[in-house]
PDB file of C-alpha atoms and ligand atoms in Angstrom:
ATOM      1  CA  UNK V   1     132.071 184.627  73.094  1.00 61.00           C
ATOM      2  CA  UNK V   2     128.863 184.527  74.618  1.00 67.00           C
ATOM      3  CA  UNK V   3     128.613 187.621  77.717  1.00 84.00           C
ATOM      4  CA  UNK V   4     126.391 188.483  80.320  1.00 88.00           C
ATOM      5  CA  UNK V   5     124.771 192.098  80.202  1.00 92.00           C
ATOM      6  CA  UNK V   6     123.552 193.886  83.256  1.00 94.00           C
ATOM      7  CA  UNK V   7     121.288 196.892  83.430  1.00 96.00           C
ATOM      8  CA  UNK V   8     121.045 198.559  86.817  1.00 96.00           C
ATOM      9  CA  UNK V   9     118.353 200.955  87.747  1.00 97.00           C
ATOM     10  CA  UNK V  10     119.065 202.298  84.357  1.00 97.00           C
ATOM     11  CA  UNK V  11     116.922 205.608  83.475  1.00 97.00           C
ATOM     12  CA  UNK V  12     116.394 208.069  81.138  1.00 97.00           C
ATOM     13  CA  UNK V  13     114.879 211.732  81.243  1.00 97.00           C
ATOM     14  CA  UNK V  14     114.300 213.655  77.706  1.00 95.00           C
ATOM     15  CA  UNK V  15     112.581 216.911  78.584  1.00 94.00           C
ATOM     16  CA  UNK V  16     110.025 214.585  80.289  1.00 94.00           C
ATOM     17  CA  UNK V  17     111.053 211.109  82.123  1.00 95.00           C
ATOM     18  CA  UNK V  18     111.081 208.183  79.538  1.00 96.00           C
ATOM     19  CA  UNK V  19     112.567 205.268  81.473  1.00 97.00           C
ATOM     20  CA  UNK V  20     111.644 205.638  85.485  1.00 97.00           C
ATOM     21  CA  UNK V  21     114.040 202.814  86.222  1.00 97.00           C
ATOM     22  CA  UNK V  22     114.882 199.494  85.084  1.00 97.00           C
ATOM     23  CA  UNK V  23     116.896 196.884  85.888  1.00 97.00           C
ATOM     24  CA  UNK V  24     117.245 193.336  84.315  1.00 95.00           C
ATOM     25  CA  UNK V  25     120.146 190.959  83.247  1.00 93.00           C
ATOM     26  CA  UNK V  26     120.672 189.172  80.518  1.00 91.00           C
ATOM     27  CA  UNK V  27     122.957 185.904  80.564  1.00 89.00           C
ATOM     28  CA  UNK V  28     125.343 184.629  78.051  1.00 87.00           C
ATOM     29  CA  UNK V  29     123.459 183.277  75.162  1.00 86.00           C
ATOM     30  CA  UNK V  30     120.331 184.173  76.107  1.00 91.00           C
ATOM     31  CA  UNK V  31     117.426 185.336  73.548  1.00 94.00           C
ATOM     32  CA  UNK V  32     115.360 188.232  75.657  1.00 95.00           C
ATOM     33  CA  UNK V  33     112.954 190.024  73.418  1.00 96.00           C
ATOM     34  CA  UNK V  34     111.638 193.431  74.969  1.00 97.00           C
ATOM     35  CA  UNK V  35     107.747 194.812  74.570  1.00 96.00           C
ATOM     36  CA  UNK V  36     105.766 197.924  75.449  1.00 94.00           C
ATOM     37  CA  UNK V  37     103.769 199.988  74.446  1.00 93.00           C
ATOM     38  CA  UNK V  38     104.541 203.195  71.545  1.00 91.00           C
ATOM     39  CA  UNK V  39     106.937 205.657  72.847  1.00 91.00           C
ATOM     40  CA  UNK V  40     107.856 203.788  76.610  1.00 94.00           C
ATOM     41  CA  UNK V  41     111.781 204.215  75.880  1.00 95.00           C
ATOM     42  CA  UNK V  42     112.318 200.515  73.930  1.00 95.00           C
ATOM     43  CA  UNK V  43     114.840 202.236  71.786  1.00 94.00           C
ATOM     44  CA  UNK V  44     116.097 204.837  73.848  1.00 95.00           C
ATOM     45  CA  UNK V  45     117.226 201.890  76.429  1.00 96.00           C
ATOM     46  CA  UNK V  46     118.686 199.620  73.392  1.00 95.00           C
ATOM     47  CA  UNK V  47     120.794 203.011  72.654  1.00 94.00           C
ATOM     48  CA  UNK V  48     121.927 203.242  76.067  1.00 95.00           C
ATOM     49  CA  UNK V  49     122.882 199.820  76.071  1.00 94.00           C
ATOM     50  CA  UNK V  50     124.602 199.765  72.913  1.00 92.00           C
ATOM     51  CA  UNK V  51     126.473 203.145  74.429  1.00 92.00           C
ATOM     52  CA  UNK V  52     124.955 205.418  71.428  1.00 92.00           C
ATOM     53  CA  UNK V  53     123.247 207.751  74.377  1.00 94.00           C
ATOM     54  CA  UNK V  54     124.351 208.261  77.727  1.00 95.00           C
ATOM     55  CA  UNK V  55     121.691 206.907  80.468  1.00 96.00           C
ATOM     56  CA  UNK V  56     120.343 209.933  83.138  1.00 97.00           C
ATOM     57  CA  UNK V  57     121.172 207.248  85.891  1.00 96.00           C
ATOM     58  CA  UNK V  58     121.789 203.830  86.266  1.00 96.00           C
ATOM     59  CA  UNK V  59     124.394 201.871  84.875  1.00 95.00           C
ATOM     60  CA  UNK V  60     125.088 199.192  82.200  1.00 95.00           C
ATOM     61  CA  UNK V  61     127.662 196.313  82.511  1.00 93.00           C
ATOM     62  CA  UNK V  62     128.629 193.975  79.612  1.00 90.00           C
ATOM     63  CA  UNK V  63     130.323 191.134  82.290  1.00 87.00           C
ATOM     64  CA  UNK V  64     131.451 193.592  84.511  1.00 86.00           C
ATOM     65  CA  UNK V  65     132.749 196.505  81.985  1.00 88.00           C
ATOM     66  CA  UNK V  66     130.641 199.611  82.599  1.00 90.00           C
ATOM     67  CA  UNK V  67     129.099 200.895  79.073  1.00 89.00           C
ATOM     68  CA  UNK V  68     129.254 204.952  79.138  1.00 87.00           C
ATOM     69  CA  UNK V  69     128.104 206.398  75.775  1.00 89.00           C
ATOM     70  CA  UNK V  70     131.286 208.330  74.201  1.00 85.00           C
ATOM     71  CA  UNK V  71     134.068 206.416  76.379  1.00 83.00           C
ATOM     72  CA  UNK V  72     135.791 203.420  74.515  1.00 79.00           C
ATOM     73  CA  UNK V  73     135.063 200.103  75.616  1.00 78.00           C
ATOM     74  CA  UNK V  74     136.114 196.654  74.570  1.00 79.00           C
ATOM     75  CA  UNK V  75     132.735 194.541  73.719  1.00 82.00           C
ATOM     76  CA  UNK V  76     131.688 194.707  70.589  1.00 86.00           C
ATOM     77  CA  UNK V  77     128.054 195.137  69.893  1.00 90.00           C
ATOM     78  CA  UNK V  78     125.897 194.415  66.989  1.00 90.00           C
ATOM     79  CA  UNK V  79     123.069 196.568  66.160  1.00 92.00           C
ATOM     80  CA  UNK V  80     120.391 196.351  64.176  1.00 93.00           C
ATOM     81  CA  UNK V  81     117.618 198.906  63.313  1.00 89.00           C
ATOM     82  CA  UNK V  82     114.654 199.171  62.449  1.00 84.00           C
ATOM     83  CA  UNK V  83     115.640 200.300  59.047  1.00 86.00           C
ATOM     84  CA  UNK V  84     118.502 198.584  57.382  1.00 89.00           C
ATOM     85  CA  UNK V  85     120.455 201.442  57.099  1.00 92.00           C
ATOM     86  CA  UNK V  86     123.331 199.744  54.077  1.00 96.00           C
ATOM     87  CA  UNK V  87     124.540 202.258  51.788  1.00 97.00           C
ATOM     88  CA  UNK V  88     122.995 202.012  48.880  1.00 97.00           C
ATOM     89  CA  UNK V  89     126.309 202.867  46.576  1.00 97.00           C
ATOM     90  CA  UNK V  90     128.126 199.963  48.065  1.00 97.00           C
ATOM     91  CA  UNK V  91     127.401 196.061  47.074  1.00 98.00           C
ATOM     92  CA  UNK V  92     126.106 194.087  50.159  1.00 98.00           C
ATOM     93  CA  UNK V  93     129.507 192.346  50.934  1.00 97.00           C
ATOM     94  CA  UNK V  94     131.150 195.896  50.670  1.00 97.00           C
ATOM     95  CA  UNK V  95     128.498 196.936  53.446  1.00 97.00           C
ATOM     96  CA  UNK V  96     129.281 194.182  55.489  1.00 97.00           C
ATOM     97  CA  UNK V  97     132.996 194.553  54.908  1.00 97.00           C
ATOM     98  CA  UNK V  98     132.831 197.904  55.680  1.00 96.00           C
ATOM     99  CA  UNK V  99     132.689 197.234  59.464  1.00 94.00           C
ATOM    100  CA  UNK V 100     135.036 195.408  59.539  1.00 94.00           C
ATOM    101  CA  UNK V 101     138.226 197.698  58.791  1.00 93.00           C
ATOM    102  CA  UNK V 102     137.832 199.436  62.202  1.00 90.00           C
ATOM    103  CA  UNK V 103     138.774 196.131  63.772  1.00 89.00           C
ATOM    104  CA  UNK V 104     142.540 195.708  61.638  1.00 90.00           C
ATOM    105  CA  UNK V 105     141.261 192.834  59.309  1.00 93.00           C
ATOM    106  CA  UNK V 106     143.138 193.252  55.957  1.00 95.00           C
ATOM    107  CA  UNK V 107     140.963 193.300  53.015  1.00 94.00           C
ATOM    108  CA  UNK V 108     141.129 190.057  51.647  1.00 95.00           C
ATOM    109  CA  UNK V 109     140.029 188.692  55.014  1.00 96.00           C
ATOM    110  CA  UNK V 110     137.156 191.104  55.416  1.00 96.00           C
ATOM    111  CA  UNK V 111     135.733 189.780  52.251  1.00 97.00           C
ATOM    112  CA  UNK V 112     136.045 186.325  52.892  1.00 97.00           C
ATOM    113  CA  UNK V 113     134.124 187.081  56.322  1.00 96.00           C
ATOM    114  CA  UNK V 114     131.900 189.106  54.534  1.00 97.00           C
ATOM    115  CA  UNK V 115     130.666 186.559  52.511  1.00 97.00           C
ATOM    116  CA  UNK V 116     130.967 183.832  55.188  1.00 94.00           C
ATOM    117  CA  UNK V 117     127.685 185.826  57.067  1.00 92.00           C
ATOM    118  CA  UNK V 118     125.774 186.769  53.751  1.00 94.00           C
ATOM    119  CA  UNK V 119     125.878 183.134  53.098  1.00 92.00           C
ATOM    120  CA  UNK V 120     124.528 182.074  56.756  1.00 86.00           C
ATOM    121  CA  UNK V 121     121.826 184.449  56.592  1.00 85.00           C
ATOM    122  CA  UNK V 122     120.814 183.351  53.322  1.00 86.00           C
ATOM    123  CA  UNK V 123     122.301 185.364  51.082  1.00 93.00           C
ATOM    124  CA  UNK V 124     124.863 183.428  48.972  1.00 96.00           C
ATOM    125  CA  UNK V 125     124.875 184.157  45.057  1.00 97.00           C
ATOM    126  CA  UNK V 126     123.641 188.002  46.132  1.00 98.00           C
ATOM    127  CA  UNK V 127     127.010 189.139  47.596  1.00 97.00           C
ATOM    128  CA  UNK V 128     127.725 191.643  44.514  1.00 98.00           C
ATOM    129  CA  UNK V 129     124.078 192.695  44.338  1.00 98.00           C
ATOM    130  CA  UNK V 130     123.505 196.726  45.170  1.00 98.00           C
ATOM    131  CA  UNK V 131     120.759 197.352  48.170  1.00 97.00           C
ATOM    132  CA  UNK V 132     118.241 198.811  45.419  1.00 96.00           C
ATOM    133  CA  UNK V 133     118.489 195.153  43.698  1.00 96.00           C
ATOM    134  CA  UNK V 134     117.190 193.499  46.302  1.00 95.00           C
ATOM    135  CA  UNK V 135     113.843 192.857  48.229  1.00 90.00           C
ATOM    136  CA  UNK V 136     113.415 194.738  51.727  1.00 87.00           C
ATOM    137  CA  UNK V 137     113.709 190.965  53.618  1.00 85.00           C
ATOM    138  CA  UNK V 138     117.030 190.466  51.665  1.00 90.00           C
ATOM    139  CA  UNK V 139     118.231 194.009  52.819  1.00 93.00           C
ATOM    140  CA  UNK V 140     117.611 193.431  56.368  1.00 89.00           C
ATOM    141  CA  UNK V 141     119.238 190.416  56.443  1.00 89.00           C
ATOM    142  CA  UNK V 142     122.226 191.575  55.050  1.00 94.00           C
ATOM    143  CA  UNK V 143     122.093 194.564  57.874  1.00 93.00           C
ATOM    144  CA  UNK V 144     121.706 191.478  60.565  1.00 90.00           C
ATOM    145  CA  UNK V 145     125.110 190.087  58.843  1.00 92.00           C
ATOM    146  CA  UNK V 146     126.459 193.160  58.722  1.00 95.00           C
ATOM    147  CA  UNK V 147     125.942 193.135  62.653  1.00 92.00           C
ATOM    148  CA  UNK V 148     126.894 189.481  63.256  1.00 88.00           C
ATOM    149  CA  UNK V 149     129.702 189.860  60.990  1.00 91.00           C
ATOM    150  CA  UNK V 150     131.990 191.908  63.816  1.00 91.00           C
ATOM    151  CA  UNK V 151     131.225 188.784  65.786  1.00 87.00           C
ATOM    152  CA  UNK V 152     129.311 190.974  68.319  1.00 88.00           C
ATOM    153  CA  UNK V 153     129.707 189.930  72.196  1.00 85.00           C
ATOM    154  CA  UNK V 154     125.997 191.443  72.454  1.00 90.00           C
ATOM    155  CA  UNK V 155     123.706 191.953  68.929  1.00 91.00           C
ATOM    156  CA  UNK V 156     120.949 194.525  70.148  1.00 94.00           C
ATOM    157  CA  UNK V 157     117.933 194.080  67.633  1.00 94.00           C
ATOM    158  CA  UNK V 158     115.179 197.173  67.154  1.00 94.00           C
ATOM    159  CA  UNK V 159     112.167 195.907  65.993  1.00 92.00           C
ATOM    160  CA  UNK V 160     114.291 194.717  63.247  1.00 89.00           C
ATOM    161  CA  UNK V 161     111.631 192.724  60.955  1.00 85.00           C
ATOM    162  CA  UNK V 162     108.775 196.205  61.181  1.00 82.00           C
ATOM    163  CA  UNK V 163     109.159 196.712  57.654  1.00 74.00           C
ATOM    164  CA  UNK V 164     108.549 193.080  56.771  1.00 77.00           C
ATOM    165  CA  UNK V 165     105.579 191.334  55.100  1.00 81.00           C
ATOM    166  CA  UNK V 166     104.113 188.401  57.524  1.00 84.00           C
ATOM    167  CA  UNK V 167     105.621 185.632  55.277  1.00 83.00           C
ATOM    168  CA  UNK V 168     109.213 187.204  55.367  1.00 79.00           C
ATOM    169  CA  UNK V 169     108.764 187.800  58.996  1.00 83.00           C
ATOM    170  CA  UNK V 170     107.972 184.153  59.857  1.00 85.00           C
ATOM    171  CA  UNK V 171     111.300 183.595  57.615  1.00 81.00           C
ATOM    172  CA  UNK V 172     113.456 185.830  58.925  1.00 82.00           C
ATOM    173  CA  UNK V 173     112.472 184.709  62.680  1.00 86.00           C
ATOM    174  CA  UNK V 174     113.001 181.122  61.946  1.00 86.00           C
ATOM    175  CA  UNK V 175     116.335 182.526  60.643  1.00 80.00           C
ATOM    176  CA  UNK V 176     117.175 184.466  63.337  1.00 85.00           C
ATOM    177  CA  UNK V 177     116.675 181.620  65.721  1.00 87.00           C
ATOM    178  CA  UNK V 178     118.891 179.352  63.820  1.00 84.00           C
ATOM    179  CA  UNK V 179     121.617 182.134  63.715  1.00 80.00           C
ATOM    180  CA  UNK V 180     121.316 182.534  67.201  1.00 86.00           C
ATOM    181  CA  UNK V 181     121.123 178.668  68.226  1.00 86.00           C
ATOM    182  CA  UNK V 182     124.902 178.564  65.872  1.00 83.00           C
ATOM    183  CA  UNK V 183     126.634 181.439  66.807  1.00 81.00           C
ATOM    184  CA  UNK V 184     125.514 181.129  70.669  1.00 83.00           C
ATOM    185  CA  UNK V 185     125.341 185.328  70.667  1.00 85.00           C
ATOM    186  CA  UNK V 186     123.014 187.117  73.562  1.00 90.00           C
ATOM    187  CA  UNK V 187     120.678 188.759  72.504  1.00 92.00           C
ATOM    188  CA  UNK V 188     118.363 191.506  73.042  1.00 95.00           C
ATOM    189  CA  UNK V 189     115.561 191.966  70.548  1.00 95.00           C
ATOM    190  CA  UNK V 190     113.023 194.715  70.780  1.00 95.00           C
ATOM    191  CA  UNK V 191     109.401 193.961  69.110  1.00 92.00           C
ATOM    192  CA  UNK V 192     105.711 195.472  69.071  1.00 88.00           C
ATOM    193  CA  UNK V 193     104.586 191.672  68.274  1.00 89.00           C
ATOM    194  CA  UNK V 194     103.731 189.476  70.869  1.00 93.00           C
ATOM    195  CA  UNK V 195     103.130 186.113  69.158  1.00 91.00           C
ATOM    196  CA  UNK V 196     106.836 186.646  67.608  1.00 90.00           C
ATOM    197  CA  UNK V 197     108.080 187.484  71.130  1.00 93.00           C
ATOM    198  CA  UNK V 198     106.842 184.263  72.279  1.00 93.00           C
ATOM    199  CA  UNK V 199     108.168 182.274  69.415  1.00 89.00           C
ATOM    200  CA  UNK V 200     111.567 183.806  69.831  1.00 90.00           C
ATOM    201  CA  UNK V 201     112.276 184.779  73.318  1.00 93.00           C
ATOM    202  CA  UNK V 202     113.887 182.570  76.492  1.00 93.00           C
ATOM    203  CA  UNK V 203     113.160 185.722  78.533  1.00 94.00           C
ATOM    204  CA  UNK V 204     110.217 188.139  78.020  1.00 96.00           C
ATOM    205  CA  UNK V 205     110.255 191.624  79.809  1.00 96.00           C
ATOM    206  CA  UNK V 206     107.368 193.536  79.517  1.00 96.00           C
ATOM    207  CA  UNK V 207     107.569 197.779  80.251  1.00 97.00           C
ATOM    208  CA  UNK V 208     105.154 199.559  81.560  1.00 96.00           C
ATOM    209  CA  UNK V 209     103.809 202.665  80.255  1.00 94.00           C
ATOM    210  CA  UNK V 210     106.019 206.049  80.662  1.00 94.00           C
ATOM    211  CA  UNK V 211     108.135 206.896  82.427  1.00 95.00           C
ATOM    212  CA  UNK V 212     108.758 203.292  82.286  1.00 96.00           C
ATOM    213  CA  UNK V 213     109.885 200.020  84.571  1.00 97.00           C
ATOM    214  CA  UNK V 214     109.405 196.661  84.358  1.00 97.00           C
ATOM    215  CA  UNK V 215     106.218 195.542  84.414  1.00 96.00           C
ATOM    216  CA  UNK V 216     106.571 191.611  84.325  1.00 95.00           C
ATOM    217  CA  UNK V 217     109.826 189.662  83.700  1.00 95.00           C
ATOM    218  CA  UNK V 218     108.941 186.171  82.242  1.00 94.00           C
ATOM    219  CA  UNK V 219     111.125 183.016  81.327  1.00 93.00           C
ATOM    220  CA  UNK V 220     109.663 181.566  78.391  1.00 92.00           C
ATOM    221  CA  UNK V 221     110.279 178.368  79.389  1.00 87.00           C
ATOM    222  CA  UNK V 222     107.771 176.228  78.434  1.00 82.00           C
ATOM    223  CA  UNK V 223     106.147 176.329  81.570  1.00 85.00           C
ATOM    224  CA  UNK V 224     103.287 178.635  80.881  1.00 84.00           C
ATOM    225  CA  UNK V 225     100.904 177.467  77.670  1.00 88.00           C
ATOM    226  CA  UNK V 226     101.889 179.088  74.850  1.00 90.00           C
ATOM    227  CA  UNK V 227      98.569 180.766  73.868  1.00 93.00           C
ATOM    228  CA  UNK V 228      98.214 181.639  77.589  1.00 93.00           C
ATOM    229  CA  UNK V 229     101.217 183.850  77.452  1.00 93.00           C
ATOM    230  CA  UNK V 230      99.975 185.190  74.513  1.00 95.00           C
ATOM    231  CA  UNK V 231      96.841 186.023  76.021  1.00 95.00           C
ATOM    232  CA  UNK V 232      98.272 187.135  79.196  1.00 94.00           C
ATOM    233  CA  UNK V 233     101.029 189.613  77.357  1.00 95.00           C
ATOM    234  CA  UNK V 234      98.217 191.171  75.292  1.00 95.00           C
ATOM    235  CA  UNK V 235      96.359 192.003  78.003  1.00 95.00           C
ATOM    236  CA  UNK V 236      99.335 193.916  79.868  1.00 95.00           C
ATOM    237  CA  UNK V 237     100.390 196.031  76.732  1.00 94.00           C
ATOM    238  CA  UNK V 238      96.742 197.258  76.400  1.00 94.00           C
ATOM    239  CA  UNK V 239      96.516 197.941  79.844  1.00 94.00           C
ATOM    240  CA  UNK V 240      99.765 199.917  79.697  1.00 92.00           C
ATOM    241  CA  UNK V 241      99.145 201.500  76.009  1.00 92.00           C
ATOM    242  CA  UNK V 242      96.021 202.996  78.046  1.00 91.00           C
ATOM    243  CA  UNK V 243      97.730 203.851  80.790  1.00 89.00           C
ATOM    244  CA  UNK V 244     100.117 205.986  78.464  1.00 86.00           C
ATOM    245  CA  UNK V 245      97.321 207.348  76.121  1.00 83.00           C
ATOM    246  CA  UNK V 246      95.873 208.484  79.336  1.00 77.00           C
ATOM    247  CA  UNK V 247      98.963 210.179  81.225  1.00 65.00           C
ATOM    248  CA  UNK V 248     100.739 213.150  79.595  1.00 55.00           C
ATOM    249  CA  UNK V 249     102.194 214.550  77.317  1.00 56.00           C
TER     250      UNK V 249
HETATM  251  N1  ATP P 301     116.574 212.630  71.320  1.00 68.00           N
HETATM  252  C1  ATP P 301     115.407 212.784  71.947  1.00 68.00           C
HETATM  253  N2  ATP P 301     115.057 213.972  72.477  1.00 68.00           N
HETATM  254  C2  ATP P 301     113.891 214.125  73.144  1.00 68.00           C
HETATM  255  N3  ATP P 301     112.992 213.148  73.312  1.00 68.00           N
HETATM  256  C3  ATP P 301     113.278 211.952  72.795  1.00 68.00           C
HETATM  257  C4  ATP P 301     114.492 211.687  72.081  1.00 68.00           C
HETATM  258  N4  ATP P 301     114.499 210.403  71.676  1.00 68.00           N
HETATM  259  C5  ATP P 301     113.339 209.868  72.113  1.00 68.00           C
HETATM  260  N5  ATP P 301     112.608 210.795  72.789  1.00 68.00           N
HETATM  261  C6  ATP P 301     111.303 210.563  73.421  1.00 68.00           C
HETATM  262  O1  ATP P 301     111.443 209.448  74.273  1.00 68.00           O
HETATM  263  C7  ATP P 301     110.257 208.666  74.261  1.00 68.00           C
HETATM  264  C8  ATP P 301     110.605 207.239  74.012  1.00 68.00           C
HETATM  265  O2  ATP P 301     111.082 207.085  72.676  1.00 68.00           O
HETATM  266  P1  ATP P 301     111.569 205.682  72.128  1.00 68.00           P
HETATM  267  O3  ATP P 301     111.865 205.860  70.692  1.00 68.00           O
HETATM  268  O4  ATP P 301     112.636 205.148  72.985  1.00 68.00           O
HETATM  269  O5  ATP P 301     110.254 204.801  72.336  1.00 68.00           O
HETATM  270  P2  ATP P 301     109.927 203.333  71.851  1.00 68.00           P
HETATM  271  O6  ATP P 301     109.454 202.573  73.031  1.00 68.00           O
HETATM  272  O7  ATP P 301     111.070 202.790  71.085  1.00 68.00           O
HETATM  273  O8  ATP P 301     108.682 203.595  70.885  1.00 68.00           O
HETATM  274  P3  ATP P 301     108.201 202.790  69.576  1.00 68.00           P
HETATM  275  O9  ATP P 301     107.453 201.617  70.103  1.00 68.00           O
HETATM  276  O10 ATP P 301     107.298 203.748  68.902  1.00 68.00           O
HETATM  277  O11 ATP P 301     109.402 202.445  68.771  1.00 68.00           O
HETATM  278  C9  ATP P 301     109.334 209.308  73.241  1.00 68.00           C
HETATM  279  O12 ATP P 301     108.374 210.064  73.937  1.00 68.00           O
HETATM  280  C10 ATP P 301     110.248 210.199  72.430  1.00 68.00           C
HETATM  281  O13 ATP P 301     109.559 211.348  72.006  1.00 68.00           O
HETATM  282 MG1   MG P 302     111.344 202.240  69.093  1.00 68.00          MG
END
């Protein structure tokens, strides 16, 4: 089931503040892809959303549950990193069925599902490879089953095609679109590229530079040219990456 996530005046202080305050919402089913520039808290607010690190202030609510890092809750939510972080001992559908056990599903079942989301991202025949067998796109795409496989209410997304060439990256976002068009999930998708943000995204946020907030909110919606938006966007992140480069530390 599709949810509706809520960040309120979240923000986040390391030894210096990272994330001034930001607040945003992101409705069921919803594609929002999150820029800004190196080092303005991108991951350190997908953490806090995902409830791997507790939030200085501010609050987030996955339709109406509060999310506090360390306290059970009952969404499930998909991550995916940067890296694709499988064990490399394990075959992919052991990885994927791996996650599954916390959630009760015997192990004939967890298989089956297993393979069910290696197929839909691509990966049918490959289930009994090992991670070292396989090319860095087919790796990360068995750590975005891995995350869809739990049937996430939320799948939070770091930057997850970095690592890719430009020709798997084009792939894997035309696959990630058609994952997210059948499985309905919301999503929240952090990248440094622009042009892929625009491809991707209903809802663009922008950050400033640290400690951050939001610098522009936009719904991709068509109603803006496409290489406008481009052009605009690009324009704000060097603004802020300047902005940073010229602040401290
Ligand atoms: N555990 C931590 N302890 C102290 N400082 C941290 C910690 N984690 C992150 N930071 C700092 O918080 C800031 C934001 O880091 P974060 O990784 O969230 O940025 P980002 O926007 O994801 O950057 P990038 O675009 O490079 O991925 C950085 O200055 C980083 O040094
Ligand atoms: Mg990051």
């Amino acid at each position: 089931m599709a949810v509706k996530l809520v960040v309120e005046d979240v923000g986040k202080d390391y030894l210096i503040p990272i994330i001034d305050r930001v607040s945003f919402s992101v409705d069921a089913g919803e594609f929002l892809c999150l820029l800004g520039p190196n080092g303005c808290g991108k991951t350190t607010l997908l953490r806090i959303i995902g409830g791997l690190e507790p939030a200085t202030r501010g609050a987030v609510g996955i339709d109406g549950e509060l999310i506090v890092a360390g306290r059970p809750h009952q969404r499930r939510i998909g991550v995916v990193f940067q890296e694709d972080r499988l064990l490399p001992w394990m075959t992919l559908e052991d990885n994927v069925a791996l996650v599954l056990k916390p959630l009760g599903m015997p192990a004939t079942e967890r298989l089956a599902t297993a393979r069910r989301y290696l197929g839909l991202v691509g990966l049918a025949g490959f289930e009994t490879y090992y991670p070292g067998r396989v090319s860095g796109g087919m790796r990360q795409r068995a750590a975005i089953a891995r995350a869809l496989a739990i049937e996430p209410d939320v799948l939070l997304m770091d930057e997850p095609f970095g690592a890719l060439d430009a020709q798997n990256r084009r792939i894997m976002q035309r696959e990630v679109r058609r994952i997210w068009r059948e499985t309905g999930r919301t999503i929240l998708f952090v990248t440094h590229a622009i042009e892929e943000a625009v491809e991707i995204g209903t809802t663009l946020v922008m950050l400033s530079a640290r400690p951050s907030r939001i610098r522009e909110l936009i719904r991709n919606d068509g109603r803006v040219e496409r290489l406008k938006l481009i052009d605009d966007l690009n324009t704000m992140i060097m603004e802020e990456v300047e902005r940073q480069q010229g602040g401290a530390p």
